Short mmCIF file of C-alpha atoms in Angstrom, two decimals:
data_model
loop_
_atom_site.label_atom_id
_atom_site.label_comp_id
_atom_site.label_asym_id
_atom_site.label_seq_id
_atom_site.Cartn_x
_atom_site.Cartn_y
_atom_site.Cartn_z
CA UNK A 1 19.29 30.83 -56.60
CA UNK A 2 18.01 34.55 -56.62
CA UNK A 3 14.75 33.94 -58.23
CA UNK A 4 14.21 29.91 -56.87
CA UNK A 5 11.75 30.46 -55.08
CA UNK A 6 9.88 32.63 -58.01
CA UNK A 7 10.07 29.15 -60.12
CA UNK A 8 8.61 27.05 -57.51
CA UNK A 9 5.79 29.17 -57.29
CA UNK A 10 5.07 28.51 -60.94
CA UNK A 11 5.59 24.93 -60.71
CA UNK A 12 3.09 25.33 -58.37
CA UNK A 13 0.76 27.45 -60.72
CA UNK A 14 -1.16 25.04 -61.55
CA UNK A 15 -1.03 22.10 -59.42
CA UNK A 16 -3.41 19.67 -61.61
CA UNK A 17 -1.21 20.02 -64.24
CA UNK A 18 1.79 19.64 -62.44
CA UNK A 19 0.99 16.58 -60.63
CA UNK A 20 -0.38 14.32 -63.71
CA UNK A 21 3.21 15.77 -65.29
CA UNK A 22 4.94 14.51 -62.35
CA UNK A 23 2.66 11.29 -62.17
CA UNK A 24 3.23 10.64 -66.50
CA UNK A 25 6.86 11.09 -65.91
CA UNK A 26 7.11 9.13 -62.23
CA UNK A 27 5.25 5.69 -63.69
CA UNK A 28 7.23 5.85 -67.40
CA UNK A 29 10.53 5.98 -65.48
CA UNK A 30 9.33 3.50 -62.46
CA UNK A 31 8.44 0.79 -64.96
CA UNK A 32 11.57 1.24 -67.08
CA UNK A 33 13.67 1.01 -64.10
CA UNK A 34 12.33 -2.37 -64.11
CA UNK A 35 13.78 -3.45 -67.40
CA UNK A 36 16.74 -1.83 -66.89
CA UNK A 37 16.78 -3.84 -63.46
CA UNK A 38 16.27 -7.02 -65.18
CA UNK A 39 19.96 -7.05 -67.52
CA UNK A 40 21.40 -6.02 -64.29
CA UNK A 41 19.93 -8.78 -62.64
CA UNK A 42 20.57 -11.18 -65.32
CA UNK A 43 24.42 -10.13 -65.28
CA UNK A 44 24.71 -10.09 -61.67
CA UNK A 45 23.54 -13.93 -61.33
CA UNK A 46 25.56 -14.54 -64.23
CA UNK A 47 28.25 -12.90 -62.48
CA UNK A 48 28.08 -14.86 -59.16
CA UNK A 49 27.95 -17.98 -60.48
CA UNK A 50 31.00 -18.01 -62.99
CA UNK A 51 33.77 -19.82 -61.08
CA UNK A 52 31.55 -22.33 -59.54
CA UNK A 53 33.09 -25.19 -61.12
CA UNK A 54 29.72 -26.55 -61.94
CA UNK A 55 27.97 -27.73 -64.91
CA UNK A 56 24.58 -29.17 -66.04
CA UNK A 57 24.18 -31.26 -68.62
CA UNK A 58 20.47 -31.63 -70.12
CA UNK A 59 18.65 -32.99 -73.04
CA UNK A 60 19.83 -31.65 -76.53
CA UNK A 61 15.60 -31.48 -76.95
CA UNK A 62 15.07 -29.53 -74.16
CA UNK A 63 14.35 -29.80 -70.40
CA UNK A 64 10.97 -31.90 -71.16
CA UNK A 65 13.11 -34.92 -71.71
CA UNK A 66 14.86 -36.36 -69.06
CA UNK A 67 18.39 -38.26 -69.14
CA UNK A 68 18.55 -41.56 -67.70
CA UNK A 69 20.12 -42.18 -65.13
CA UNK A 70 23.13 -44.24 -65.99
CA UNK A 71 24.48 -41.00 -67.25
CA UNK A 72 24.74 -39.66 -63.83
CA UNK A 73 27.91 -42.72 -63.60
CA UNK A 74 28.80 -42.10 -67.05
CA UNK A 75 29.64 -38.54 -66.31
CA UNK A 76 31.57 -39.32 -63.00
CA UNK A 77 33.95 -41.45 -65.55
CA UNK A 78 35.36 -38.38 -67.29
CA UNK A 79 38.52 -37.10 -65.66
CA UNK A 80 38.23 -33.58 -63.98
CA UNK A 81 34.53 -34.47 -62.85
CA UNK A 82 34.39 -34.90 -58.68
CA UNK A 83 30.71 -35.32 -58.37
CA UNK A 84 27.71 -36.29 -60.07
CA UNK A 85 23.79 -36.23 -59.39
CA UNK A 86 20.75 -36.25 -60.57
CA UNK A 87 18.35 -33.29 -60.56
CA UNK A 88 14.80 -34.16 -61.24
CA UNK A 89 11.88 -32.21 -61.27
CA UNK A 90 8.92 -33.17 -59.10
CA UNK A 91 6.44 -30.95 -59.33
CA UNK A 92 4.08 -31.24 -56.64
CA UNK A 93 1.47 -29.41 -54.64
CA UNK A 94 2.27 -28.47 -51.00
CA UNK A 95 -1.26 -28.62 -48.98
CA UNK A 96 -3.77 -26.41 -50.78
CA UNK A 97 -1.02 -24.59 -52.42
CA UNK A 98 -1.51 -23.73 -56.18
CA UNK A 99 1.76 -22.31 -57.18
CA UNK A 100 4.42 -25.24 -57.59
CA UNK A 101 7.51 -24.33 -55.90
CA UNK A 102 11.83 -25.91 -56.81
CA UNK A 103 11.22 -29.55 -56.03
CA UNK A 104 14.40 -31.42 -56.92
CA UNK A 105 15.29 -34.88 -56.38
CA UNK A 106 19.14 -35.59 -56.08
CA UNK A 107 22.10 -37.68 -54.73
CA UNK A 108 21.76 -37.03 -50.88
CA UNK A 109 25.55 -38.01 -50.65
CA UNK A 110 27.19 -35.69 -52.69
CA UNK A 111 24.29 -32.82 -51.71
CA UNK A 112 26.69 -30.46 -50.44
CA UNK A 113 29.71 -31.26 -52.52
CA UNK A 114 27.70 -29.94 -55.59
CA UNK A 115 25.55 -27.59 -53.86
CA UNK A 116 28.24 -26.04 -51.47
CA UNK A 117 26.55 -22.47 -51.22
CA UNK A 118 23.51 -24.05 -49.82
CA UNK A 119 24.88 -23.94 -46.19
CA UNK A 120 23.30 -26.78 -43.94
CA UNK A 121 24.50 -27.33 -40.33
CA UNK A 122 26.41 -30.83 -40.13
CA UNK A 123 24.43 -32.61 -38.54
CA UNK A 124 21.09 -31.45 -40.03
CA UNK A 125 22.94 -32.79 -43.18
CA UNK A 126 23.83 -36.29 -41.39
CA UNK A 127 20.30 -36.56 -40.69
CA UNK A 128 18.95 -36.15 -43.92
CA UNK A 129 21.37 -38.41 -45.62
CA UNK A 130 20.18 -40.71 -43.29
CA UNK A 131 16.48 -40.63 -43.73
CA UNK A 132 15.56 -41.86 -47.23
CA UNK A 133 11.94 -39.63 -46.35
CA UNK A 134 14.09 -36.68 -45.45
CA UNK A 135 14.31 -33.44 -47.34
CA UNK A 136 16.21 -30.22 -47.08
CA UNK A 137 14.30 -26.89 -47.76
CA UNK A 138 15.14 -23.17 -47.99
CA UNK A 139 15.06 -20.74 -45.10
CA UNK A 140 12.61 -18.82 -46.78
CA UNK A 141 10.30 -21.89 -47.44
CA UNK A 142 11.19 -22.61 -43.70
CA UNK A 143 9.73 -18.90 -42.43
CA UNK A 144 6.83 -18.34 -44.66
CA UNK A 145 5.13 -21.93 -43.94
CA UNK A 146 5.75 -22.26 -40.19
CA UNK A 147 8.09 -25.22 -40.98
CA UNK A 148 10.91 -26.79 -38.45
CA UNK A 149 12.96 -29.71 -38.59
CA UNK A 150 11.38 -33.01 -38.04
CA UNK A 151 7.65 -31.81 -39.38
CA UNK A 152 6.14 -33.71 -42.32
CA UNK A 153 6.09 -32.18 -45.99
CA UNK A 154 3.70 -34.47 -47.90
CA UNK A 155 3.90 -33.20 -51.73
CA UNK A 156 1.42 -34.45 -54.20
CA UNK A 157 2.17 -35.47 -57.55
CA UNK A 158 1.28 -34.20 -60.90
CA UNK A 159 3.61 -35.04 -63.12
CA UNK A 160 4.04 -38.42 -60.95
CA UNK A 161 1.67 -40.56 -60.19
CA UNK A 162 2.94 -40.68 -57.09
CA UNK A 163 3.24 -38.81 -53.67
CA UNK A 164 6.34 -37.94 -51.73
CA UNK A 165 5.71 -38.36 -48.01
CA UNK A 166 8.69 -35.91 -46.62
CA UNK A 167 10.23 -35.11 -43.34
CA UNK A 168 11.73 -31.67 -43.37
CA UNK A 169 15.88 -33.06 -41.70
CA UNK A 170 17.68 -29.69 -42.84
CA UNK A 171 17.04 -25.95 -43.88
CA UNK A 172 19.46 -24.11 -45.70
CA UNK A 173 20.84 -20.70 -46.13
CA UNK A 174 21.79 -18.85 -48.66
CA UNK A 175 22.62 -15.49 -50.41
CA UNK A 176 19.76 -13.19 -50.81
CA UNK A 177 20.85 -13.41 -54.73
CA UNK A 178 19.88 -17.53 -54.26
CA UNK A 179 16.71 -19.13 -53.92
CA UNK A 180 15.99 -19.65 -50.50
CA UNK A 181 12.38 -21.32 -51.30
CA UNK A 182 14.14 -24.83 -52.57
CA UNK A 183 13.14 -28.22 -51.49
CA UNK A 184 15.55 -31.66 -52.57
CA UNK A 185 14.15 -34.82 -51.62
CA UNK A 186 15.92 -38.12 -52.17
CA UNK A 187 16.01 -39.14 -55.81
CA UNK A 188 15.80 -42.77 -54.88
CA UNK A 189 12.94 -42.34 -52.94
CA UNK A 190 11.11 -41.14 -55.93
CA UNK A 191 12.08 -43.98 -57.78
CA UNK A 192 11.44 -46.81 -55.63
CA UNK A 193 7.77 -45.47 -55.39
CA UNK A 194 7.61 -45.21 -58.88
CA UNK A 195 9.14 -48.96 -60.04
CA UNK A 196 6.32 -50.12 -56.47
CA UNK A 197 3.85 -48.14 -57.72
CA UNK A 198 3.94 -47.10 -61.31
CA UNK A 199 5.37 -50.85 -62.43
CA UNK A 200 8.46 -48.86 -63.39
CA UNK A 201 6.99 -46.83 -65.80
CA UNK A 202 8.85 -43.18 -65.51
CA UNK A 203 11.68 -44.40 -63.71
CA UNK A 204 15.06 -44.54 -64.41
CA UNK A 205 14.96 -40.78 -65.03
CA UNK A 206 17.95 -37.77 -63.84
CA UNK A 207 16.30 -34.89 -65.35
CA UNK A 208 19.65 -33.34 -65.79
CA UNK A 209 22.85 -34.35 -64.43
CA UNK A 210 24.49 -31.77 -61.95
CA UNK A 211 27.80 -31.87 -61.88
CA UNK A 212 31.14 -30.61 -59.70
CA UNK A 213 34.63 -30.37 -61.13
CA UNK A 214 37.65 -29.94 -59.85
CA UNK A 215 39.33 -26.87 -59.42
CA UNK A 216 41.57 -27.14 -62.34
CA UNK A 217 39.37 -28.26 -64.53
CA UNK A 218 39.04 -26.74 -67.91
CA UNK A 219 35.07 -26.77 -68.50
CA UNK A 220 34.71 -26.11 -72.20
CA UNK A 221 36.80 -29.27 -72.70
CA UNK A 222 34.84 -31.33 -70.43
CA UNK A 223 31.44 -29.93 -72.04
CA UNK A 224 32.42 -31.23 -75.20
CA UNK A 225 33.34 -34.75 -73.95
CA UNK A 226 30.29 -35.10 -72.63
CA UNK A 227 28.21 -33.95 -75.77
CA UNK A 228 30.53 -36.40 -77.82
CA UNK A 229 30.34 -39.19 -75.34
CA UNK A 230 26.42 -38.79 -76.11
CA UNK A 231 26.32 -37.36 -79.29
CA UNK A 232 25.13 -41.19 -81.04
CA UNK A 233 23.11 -42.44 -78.43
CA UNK A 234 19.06 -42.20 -78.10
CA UNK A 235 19.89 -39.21 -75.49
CA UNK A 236 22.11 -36.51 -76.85
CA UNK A 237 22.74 -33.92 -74.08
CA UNK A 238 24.18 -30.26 -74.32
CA UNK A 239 26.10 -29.66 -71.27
CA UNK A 240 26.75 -26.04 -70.60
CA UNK A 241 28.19 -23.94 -67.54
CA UNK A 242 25.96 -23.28 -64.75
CA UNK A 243 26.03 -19.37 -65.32
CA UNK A 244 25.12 -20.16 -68.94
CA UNK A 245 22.49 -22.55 -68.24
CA UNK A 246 20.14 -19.71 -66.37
CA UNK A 247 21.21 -17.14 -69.06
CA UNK A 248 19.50 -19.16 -71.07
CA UNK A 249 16.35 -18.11 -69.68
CA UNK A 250 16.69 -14.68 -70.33
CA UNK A 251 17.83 -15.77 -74.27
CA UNK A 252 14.34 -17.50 -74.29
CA UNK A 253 12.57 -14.18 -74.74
CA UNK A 254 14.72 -13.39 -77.53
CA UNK A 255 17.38 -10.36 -77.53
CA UNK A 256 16.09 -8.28 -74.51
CA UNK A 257 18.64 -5.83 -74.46
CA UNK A 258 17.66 -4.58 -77.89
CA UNK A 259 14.16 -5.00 -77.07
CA UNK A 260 14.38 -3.37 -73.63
CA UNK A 261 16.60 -0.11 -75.46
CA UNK A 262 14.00 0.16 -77.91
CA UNK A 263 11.11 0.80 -75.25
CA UNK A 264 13.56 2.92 -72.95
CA UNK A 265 13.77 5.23 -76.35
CA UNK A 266 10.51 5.03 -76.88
CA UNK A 267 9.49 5.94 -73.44
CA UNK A 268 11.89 8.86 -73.51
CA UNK A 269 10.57 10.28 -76.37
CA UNK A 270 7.15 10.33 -75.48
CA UNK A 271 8.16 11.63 -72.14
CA UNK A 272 9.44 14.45 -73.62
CA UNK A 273 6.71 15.40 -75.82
CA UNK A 274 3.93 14.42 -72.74
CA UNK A 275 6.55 17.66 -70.55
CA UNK A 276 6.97 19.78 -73.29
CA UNK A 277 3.22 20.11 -74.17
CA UNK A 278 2.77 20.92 -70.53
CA UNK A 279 4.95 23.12 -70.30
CA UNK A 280 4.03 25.17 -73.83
CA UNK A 281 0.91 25.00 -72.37
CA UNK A 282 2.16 26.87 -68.81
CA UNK A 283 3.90 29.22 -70.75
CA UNK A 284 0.81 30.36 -73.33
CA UNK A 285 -0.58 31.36 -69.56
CA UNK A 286 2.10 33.52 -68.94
CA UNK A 287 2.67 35.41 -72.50
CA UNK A 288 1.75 38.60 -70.80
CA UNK A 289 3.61 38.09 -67.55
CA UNK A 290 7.24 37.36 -69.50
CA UNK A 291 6.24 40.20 -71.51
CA UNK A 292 6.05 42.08 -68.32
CA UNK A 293 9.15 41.02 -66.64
CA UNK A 294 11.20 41.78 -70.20
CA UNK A 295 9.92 45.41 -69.79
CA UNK A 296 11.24 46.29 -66.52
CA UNK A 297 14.91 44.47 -67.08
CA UNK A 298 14.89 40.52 -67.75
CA UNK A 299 17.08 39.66 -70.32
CA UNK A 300 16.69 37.38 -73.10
CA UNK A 301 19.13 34.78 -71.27
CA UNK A 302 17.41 35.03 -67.99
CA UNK A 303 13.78 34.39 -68.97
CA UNK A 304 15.16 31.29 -70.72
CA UNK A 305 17.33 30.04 -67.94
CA UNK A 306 13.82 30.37 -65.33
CA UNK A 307 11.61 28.50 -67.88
CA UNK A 308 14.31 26.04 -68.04
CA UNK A 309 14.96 25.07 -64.80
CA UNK A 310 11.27 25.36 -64.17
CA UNK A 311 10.97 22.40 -66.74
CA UNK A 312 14.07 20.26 -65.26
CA UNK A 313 12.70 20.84 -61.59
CA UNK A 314 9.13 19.15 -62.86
CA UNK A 315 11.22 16.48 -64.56
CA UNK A 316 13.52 15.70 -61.74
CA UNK A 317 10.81 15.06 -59.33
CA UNK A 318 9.25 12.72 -61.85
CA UNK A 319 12.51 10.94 -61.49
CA UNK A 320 12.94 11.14 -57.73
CA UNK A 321 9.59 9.63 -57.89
CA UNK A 322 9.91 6.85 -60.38
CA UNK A 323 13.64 5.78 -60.52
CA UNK A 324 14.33 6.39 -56.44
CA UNK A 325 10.77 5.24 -55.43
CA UNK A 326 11.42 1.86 -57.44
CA UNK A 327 14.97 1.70 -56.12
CA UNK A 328 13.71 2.16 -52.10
CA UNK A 329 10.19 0.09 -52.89
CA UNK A 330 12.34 -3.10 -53.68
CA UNK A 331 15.05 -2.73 -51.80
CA UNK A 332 11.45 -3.31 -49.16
CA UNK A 333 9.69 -5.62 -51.01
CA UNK A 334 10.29 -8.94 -51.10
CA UNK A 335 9.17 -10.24 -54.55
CA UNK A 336 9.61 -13.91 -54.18
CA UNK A 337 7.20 -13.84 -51.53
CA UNK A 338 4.51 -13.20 -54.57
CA UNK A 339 6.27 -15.45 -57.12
CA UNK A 340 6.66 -18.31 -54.81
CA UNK A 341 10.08 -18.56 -55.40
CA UNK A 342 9.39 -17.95 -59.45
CA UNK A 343 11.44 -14.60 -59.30
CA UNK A 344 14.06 -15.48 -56.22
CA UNK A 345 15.13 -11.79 -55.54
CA UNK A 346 14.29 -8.64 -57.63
CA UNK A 347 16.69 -5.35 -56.91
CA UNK A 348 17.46 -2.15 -58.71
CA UNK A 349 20.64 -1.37 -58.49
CA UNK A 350 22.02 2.06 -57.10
CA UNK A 351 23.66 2.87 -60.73
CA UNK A 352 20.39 2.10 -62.37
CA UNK A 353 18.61 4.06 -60.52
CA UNK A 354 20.92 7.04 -60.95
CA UNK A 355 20.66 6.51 -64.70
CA UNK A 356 16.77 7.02 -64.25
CA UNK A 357 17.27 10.25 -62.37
CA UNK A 358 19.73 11.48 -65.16
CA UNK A 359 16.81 10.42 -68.13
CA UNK A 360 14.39 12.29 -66.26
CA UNK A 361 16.67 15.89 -65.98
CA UNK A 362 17.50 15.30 -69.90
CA UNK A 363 13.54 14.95 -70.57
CA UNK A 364 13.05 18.27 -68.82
CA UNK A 365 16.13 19.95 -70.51
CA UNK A 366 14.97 19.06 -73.95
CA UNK A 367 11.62 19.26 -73.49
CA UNK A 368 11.65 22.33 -71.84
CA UNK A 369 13.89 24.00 -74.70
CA UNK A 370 11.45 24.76 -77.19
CA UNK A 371 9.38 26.69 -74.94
CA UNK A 372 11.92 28.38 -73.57
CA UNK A 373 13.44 29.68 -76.48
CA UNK A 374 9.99 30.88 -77.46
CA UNK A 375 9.57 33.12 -74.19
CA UNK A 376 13.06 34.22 -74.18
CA UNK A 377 12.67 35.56 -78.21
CA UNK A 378 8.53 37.21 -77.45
CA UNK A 379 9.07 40.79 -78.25
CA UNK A 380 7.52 42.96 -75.46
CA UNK A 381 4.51 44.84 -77.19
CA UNK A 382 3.81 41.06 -78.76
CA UNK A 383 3.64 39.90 -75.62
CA UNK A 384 1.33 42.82 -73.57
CA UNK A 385 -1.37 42.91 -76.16
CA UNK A 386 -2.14 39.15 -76.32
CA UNK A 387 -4.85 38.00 -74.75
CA UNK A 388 -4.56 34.68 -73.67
#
């Protein structure tokens, strides 16, 4: 503490090269609080939704082919299954909207059995079971488009040939770890327009079957009924967990924790070279002044424990920067604003962050050690008659 404020006023030495420092170190730790974010994300969801009792069973061939729908019945047959519906994928355009937002069509009568953490007022959910045109939509959806019950949400087809003429009957809430942008429409309404005015052709489709078990139901068992109940028909399914089925997501980009370690080490490293040429670079400046301050009484341990913490104080404000600024910037931000839904919630988490800040005071420590050692080993008359 005796000589702090003599190692600020070096870090302040030269200010150019202490704020692109600052700046290299702030954005490498900022956008690998990001990946780090994204495993925590992906285990949190994963997390949340284990015990949900709920599975979805989907095309063997992937989510481009749809069951049909006799499967929905076929599942509701298997002992320990309470509910069954359809989830199909409509895919239309809101207005002069570009971005497609969750457009599902499902069994209005067993809505809230399957969906239970979607929480709809009773008789907002009455009224939308009742209205084959009604739909219920997120209270985000709800907030960003000006939307209230009883206004029309027309949605135009493009993977249908069809439009969906809607009547917003319910909004939802939810957890901020949910998606509060959803829309579900009637499936039957989709497919009555579709055998009117497609002569059939497309109908008859679930997209994948959602289903709701009861609470003593051993899933793994009932998966594998399922798959076997299907496994020699024209539409083999693989029925998984719900937290499984969105892992699956993440497992799409391959093995990003390996791949996400591998740039965190990479960024690390070239952190600490990127600090540790800047500060070599401070110190060169200064051969004559630690020179100096050996001759009238520094020792050998004290020059290297100023140059050090000189290094770890550049570092750690990198990291205050980068791993707190991302932490407070999203905890502000609402992402799914700007992914329509795409990305439902983004957070980093407080651990993460704190992991960030500890990178950033190793990055000084090492990088700063080198250097350190160098100015704490110059020999005095080495050090007075170079000119720098």
């Amino acid at each position: 503490m005796k000589y702090l404020g003599y190692i600020f006023r070096n870090v302040r030495r030269n200010i150019l090269r202490t704020i692109l420092t600052i700046g290299s170190i702030g954005i490498s730790l900022f956008l690998m609080m990001l990946m780090l974010s994204f495993l925590s994300i992906n285990a949190t969801v994963s997390e949340t939704l284990k015990g949900s009792n709920r599975l979805i069973s989907m095309s063997s061939q992937g989510f481009a082919v749809p069951l049909p729908i006799r499967f929905v019945e076929e599942c509701k047959a298997i002992p320990g299954v309470e509910h069954a519906s359809p989830l199909a994928w409509f895919g239309g355009s809101f207005k002069e909207e570009k971005m497609p937002f969750a457009q599902f069509g499902v069994d209005a009568d067993t809505f809230s059995e399957i969906l239970y953490d979607r929480k709809v007022p009773a008789e907002q959910l009455k009224a939308f079971q009742d209205d084959p045109a009604g739909c219920v939509i997120g209270y985000k959806m709800a907030a960003e488009r000006g939307l209230k019950i009883g206004d029309p949400l027309p949605l135009k087809g493009a993977i249908y040939p069809i439009d969906l003429d809607l009547t917003v009957r319910a909004i939802y809430e939810c957890k901020p770890t949910e998606d509060g942008r959803a829309l579900y429409y009637h499936w039957k309404l989709m497919e009555e327009l579709l055998k009117s005015k497609n002569q059939g052709r497309m109908a008859g489709n679930a997209g994948v079957v959602y289903l709701r078990l009861a609470d003593d139901a051993n899933e793994a068992e009932i998966c594998r009924k399922i798959d076997a109940m299907s496994l020699n028909s024209q539409n083999p399914t693989r029925t998984m967990t719900e937290d499984a089925f969105v892992s699956q997501f993440a497992e799409m980009w391959g093995d990003m924790r390996t791949m996400i370690t591998a740039v965190g080490f990479a960024v690390v490293v070239s952190l600490i070279f990127v600090s540790g040429n800047a500060m070599a670079m401070a110190l060169r400046e200064r051969t004559t002044e630690i020179a100096v301050l050996k001759a009238i009484g520094f020792t050998n341990g004290r020059i290297l424990g100023m140059v050090l913490s000189e290094c770890v104080i550049v570092a750690a404000i990198g990291g205050l920067v980068g791993a707190l600024g991302c932490k407070l910037l999203f905890d502000v931000v609402d992402v799914s604003t700007y992914t329509a839904g795409g990305l439902p919630f983004f957070f980093v988490p407080w651990r993460t962050a704190m992991f960030g800040l500890g990178v950033s005071l190793v990055i000084g420590f090492v990088s700063g050690l080198f250097p350190a050692i160098s100015a704490a080993r110059l020999g005095v008359i080495q050090g007075l008659r170079k000119v720098v």
